[in-house]
mmCIF file of C-alpha atoms in Angstrom:
data_model
loop_
_atom_site.group_PDB
_atom_site.id
_atom_site.type_symbol
_atom_site.label_atom_id
_atom_site.label_comp_id
_atom_site.label_asym_id
_atom_site.label_seq_id
_atom_site.Cartn_x
_atom_site.Cartn_y
_atom_site.Cartn_z
ATOM 1 C CA ILE Y 498 144.209 100.916 101.973
ATOM 2 C CA THR Y 499 145.973 98.118 104.333
ATOM 3 C CA MET Y 500 144.227 94.627 104.796
ATOM 4 C CA PHE Y 501 143.987 96.133 108.290
ATOM 5 C CA GLU Y 502 142.631 99.782 108.604
ATOM 6 C CA ILE Y 503 139.245 97.193 105.334
ATOM 7 C CA LEU Y 504 138.949 95.284 108.084
ATOM 8 C CA SER Y 505 139.455 97.384 110.984
ATOM 9 C CA SER Y 506 136.414 100.045 109.021
ATOM 10 C CA ASN Y 507 133.939 96.819 107.709
ATOM 11 C CA ILE Y 508 133.827 95.526 111.166
ATOM 12 C CA TRP Y 509 132.784 99.159 112.712
ATOM 13 C CA SER Y 510 130.260 99.378 110.269
ATOM 14 C CA LEU Y 511 129.559 96.082 110.599
ATOM 15 C CA LEU Y 512 129.155 96.240 113.912
ATOM 16 C CA ALA Y 513 127.413 99.354 114.905
ATOM 17 C CA MET Y 514 124.640 98.542 111.453
ATOM 18 C CA PHE Y 515 123.827 95.522 113.721
ATOM 19 C CA ALA Y 516 123.683 97.117 117.181
ATOM 20 C CA LEU Y 517 121.173 99.471 115.207
ATOM 21 C CA VAL Y 518 119.022 96.904 113.539
ATOM 22 C CA TYR Y 519 119.507 94.554 117.423
ATOM 23 C CA TRP Y 520 117.993 98.219 118.827
ATOM 24 C CA ARG Y 521 115.098 99.258 116.517
ATOM 25 C CA PHE Y 522 114.235 95.633 115.310
ATOM 26 C CA PRO Y 523 113.420 93.673 118.400
ATOM 27 C CA ALA Y 524 112.868 90.515 116.060
ATOM 28 C CA VAL Y 525 116.262 90.723 114.827
ATOM 29 C CA ARG Y 526 118.090 89.726 117.903
ATOM 30 C CA PRO Y 527 117.682 86.444 117.703
ATOM 31 C CA ALA Y 528 120.571 86.716 114.393
ATOM 32 C CA ALA Y 529 122.853 87.880 116.801
ATOM 33 C CA ALA Y 530 123.878 84.427 117.725
ATOM 34 C CA ILE Y 531 125.317 83.717 113.964
ATOM 35 C CA VAL Y 532 126.643 87.359 113.557
ATOM 36 C CA LEU Y 533 128.500 87.943 116.238
ATOM 37 C CA PRO Y 534 130.868 84.858 115.982
ATOM 38 C CA ILE Y 535 131.179 85.669 112.831
ATOM 39 C CA LEU Y 536 132.753 89.255 113.778
ATOM 40 C CA PHE Y 537 134.778 87.935 116.017
ATOM 41 C CA VAL Y 538 136.526 85.521 113.198
ATOM 42 C CA MET Y 539 136.815 88.798 111.477
ATOM 43 C CA MET Y 540 138.569 90.148 114.715
ATOM 44 C CA GLY Y 541 140.650 87.882 114.421
ATOM 45 C CA TRP Y 542 141.934 88.125 111.639
ATOM 46 C CA LEU Y 543 142.094 91.534 111.508
ATOM 47 C CA VAL Y 544 144.540 90.910 115.106
ATOM 48 C CA MET Y 545 147.210 88.814 112.395
ATOM 49 C CA GLN Y 546 147.502 91.611 110.179
ATOM 50 C CA SER Y 547 150.147 94.458 110.483
ATOM 51 C CA PRO Y 548 149.040 97.490 111.145
ATOM 52 C CA ARG Y 549 151.349 99.835 108.503
ATOM 53 C CA ASP Y 550 151.542 102.592 106.524
ATOM 54 C CA GLY Y 551 149.337 102.547 103.065
ATOM 55 C CA HIS Y 552 149.525 104.761 100.580
ATOM 56 C CA PHE Y 553 146.791 106.664 99.702
ATOM 57 C CA PRO Y 554 146.899 107.339 95.980
ATOM 58 C CA PRO Y 555 145.296 110.521 94.589
ATOM 59 C CA THR Y 556 142.314 108.991 92.169
ATOM 60 C CA TYR Y 557 141.619 108.195 95.796
ATOM 61 C CA LYS Y 558 140.434 111.847 97.285
ATOM 62 C CA THR Y 559 137.247 112.583 95.550
ATOM 63 C CA VAL Y 560 133.932 112.219 97.738
ATOM 64 C CA TRP Y 561 132.432 110.021 95.308
ATOM 65 C CA LEU Y 562 134.888 107.183 96.888
ATOM 66 C CA PHE Y 563 133.224 107.822 99.652
ATOM 67 C CA ILE Y 564 129.518 107.192 99.157
ATOM 68 C CA HIS Y 565 130.820 104.390 96.810
ATOM 69 C CA VAL Y 566 132.104 102.830 100.043
ATOM 70 C CA GLY Y 567 129.412 103.763 102.544
ATOM 71 C CA LEU Y 568 126.882 102.323 100.285
ATOM 72 C CA GLY Y 569 129.449 98.984 99.901
ATOM 73 C CA LYS Y 570 129.197 98.928 104.071
ATOM 74 C CA VAL Y 571 125.490 99.144 104.529
ATOM 75 C CA PHE Y 572 125.505 96.525 101.822
ATOM 76 C CA LEU Y 573 127.194 94.437 102.939
ATOM 77 C CA GLY Y 574 125.554 94.928 106.651
ATOM 78 C CA ALA Y 575 122.210 93.842 105.600
ATOM 79 C CA VAL Y 576 123.081 90.928 103.860
ATOM 80 C CA LEU Y 577 125.325 90.334 107.047
ATOM 81 C CA ILE Y 578 121.630 90.274 109.240
ATOM 82 C CA SER Y 579 119.993 88.300 106.368
ATOM 83 C CA VAL Y 580 122.518 86.031 106.745
ATOM 84 C CA GLY Y 581 122.030 86.081 111.097
ATOM 85 C CA LEU Y 582 118.095 85.284 110.549
ATOM 86 C CA GLY Y 583 119.120 82.492 107.783
ATOM 87 C CA GLY Y 584 121.605 80.808 110.032
ATOM 88 C CA VAL Y 585 118.785 80.780 112.628
ATOM 89 C CA VAL Y 586 116.718 79.427 110.564
ATOM 90 C CA LEU Y 587 118.976 76.423 109.319
ATOM 91 C CA ALA Y 588 120.403 76.057 113.754
ATOM 92 C CA ARG Y 589 116.451 74.916 113.885
ATOM 93 C CA ALA Y 590 117.249 72.178 111.401
ATOM 94 C CA SER Y 591 119.484 70.277 114.735
ATOM 95 C CA GLU Y 592 118.121 69.347 117.975
ATOM 96 C CA ARG Y 593 119.508 71.710 119.781
ATOM 97 C CA GLY Y 594 119.366 74.354 117.938
ATOM 98 C CA ALA Y 595 116.012 73.532 117.675
ATOM 99 C CA ALA Y 596 116.050 73.648 121.512
ATOM 100 C CA TRP Y 597 118.065 76.825 121.652
ATOM 101 C CA PHE Y 598 115.940 78.984 118.840
ATOM 102 C CA ALA Y 599 112.382 76.639 119.892
ATOM 103 C CA ARG Y 600 110.937 80.430 121.516
ATOM 104 C CA LEU Y 601 111.438 82.817 117.774
ATOM 105 C CA PRO Y 602 109.015 83.541 115.703
ATOM 106 C CA GLY Y 603 108.432 80.697 113.058
ATOM 107 C CA ASP Y 604 110.782 80.094 110.424
ATOM 108 C CA ARG Y 605 108.889 81.939 107.467
ATOM 109 C CA ALA Y 606 108.849 84.503 109.727
ATOM 110 C CA LEU Y 607 112.615 84.578 109.690
ATOM 111 C CA ASP Y 608 112.913 84.481 106.179
ATOM 112 C CA GLU Y 609 110.177 87.028 105.157
ATOM 113 C CA LEU Y 610 112.416 89.256 107.667
ATOM 114 C CA ALA Y 611 115.999 88.182 105.579
ATOM 115 C CA TYR Y 612 114.376 88.757 102.151
ATOM 116 C CA ARG Y 613 113.414 92.462 103.388
ATOM 117 C CA PHE Y 614 117.319 92.808 104.248
ATOM 118 C CA LEU Y 615 118.408 91.324 100.901
ATOM 119 C CA ALA Y 616 116.278 93.328 99.247
ATOM 120 C CA LEU Y 617 117.191 96.615 100.967
ATOM 121 C CA GLY Y 618 121.311 95.084 100.235
ATOM 122 C CA LEU Y 619 120.283 94.951 96.523
ATOM 123 C CA ILE Y 620 118.863 98.898 96.851
ATOM 124 C CA PHE Y 621 122.287 99.341 98.014
ATOM 125 C CA GLU Y 622 124.649 97.201 96.154
ATOM 126 C CA THR Y 623 123.360 98.914 92.769
ATOM 127 C CA LEU Y 624 124.237 102.375 94.390
ATOM 128 C CA MET Y 625 127.099 100.813 95.271
ATOM 129 C CA LEU Y 626 128.164 99.957 92.115
ATOM 130 C CA VAL Y 627 126.576 102.886 90.549
ATOM 131 C CA ALA Y 628 129.079 105.066 92.628
ATOM 132 C CA GLY Y 629 131.867 103.236 91.731
ATOM 133 C CA ALA Y 630 131.631 103.639 87.954
ATOM 134 C CA ILE Y 631 131.243 107.597 88.310
ATOM 135 C CA TRP Y 632 134.176 107.188 90.743
ATOM 136 C CA ALA Y 633 135.765 105.804 87.886
ATOM 137 C CA GLN Y 634 135.073 108.113 85.662
ATOM 138 C CA ASP Y 635 136.541 110.750 87.840
ATOM 139 C CA ALA Y 636 139.906 108.996 88.466
ATOM 140 C CA TRP Y 637 140.812 106.385 85.199
ATOM 141 C CA GLY Y 638 138.305 108.300 82.544
ATOM 142 C CA ARG Y 639 136.579 105.079 81.735
ATOM 143 C CA TYR Y 640 132.576 103.965 83.836
ATOM 144 C CA TRP Y 641 133.572 99.838 83.892
ATOM 145 C CA ALA Y 642 137.145 98.412 82.817
ATOM 146 C CA TRP Y 643 136.187 94.598 83.818
ATOM 147 C CA ASP Y 644 139.268 94.762 86.441
ATOM 148 C CA PRO Y 645 138.248 92.215 88.919
ATOM 149 C CA LEU Y 646 136.984 93.806 91.800
ATOM 150 C CA GLU Y 647 134.654 94.948 89.401
ATOM 151 C CA THR Y 648 133.651 92.253 87.876
ATOM 152 C CA TRP Y 649 132.967 90.534 91.791
ATOM 153 C CA ALA Y 650 131.076 92.931 92.680
ATOM 154 C CA PHE Y 651 129.173 93.019 89.426
ATOM 155 C CA LEU Y 652 129.024 88.743 89.763
ATOM 156 C CA THR Y 653 127.415 89.787 94.108
ATOM 157 C CA TRP Y 654 124.769 91.526 92.097
ATOM 158 C CA LEU Y 655 123.728 89.257 89.845
ATOM 159 C CA MET Y 656 123.683 86.616 92.187
ATOM 160 C CA LEU Y 657 121.594 88.942 94.678
ATOM 161 C CA VAL Y 658 119.461 89.714 92.460
ATOM 162 C CA PHE Y 659 118.669 85.774 91.119
ATOM 163 C CA SER Y 660 117.866 84.886 95.095
ATOM 164 C CA LEU Y 661 115.334 87.587 95.007
ATOM 165 C CA HIS Y 662 113.820 86.378 92.328
ATOM 166 C CA LEU Y 663 114.297 82.866 92.844
ATOM 167 C CA ARG Y 664 112.295 83.850 96.267
ATOM 168 C CA PHE Y 665 109.290 86.030 94.734
ATOM 169 C CA THR Y 666 109.152 83.953 92.143
ATOM 170 C CA LEU Y 667 109.121 80.137 92.946
ATOM 171 C CA LYS Y 668 109.212 80.862 96.975
ATOM 172 C CA PRO Y 669 110.740 77.752 98.047
ATOM 173 C CA ALA Y 670 111.216 77.232 101.707
ATOM 174 C CA PRO Y 671 112.865 78.891 104.264
ATOM 175 C CA ARG Y 672 116.097 76.732 104.486
ATOM 176 C CA VAL Y 673 116.332 77.574 100.828
ATOM 177 C CA GLY Y 674 116.063 80.968 101.352
ATOM 178 C CA ALA Y 675 119.181 80.598 104.527
ATOM 179 C CA LEU Y 676 120.942 79.435 101.850
ATOM 180 C CA LEU Y 677 120.831 81.744 99.264
ATOM 181 C CA ALA Y 678 121.070 85.138 101.633
ATOM 182 C CA MET Y 679 124.232 82.147 102.972
ATOM 183 C CA GLY Y 680 125.199 82.612 98.941
ATOM 184 C CA VAL Y 681 125.389 86.076 99.007
ATOM 185 C CA PHE Y 682 127.017 87.343 101.896
ATOM 186 C CA CYS Y 683 130.411 84.224 100.647
ATOM 187 C CA LEU Y 684 130.574 86.349 97.268
ATOM 188 C CA ALA Y 685 130.274 89.131 98.776
ATOM 189 C CA PHE Y 686 132.977 88.614 101.776
ATOM 190 C CA LEU Y 687 135.347 87.448 98.765
ATOM 191 C CA THR Y 688 134.701 91.008 96.631
ATOM 192 C CA PHE Y 689 135.563 92.134 99.435
ATOM 193 C CA PHE Y 690 137.908 90.864 101.530
ATOM 194 C CA GLY Y 691 139.793 88.404 99.033
ATOM 195 C CA VAL Y 692 139.667 90.249 95.474
ATOM 196 C CA PRO Y 693 141.611 93.155 96.641
#
């Protein structure tokens, strides 16, 4: 309800998802060099927020809210992992990054893995939008009203679809794929934390 609660919940869920993927998929481990600083910045932002009580409206007392938010957390976690992998690809362009990440799989392999996590993110964002529409129908009597949060969530979905379509049809260089993943994450981050 408050920014303190939103940040706290998202930091824990993103860290839990990354830890699970880190444990199960060794190829993802280099992404920690990018993912963990992002999470530390979010933790710094959390510390600056006031942990005051928030008002819990009656429209939030539904199971669809929890389904909607849970799906959104998985979506953001999948995109964050894709950004971490893309960040490794981009970091290799520098002299220091090339030395740090020299023993890792090639850029194409990391790009393919990042693509898979973006595809997973598309599935969960689509489900998140559907669950949000069902929740909105129960809470306010309408599925969609083009309010700012709904509009930005849809724009994020469009950017994600565009990125995946571009990667599938044109097969751009891994650096372009990394930039597309970062664009999706930035838009999703603004939607999650800027619009509310």
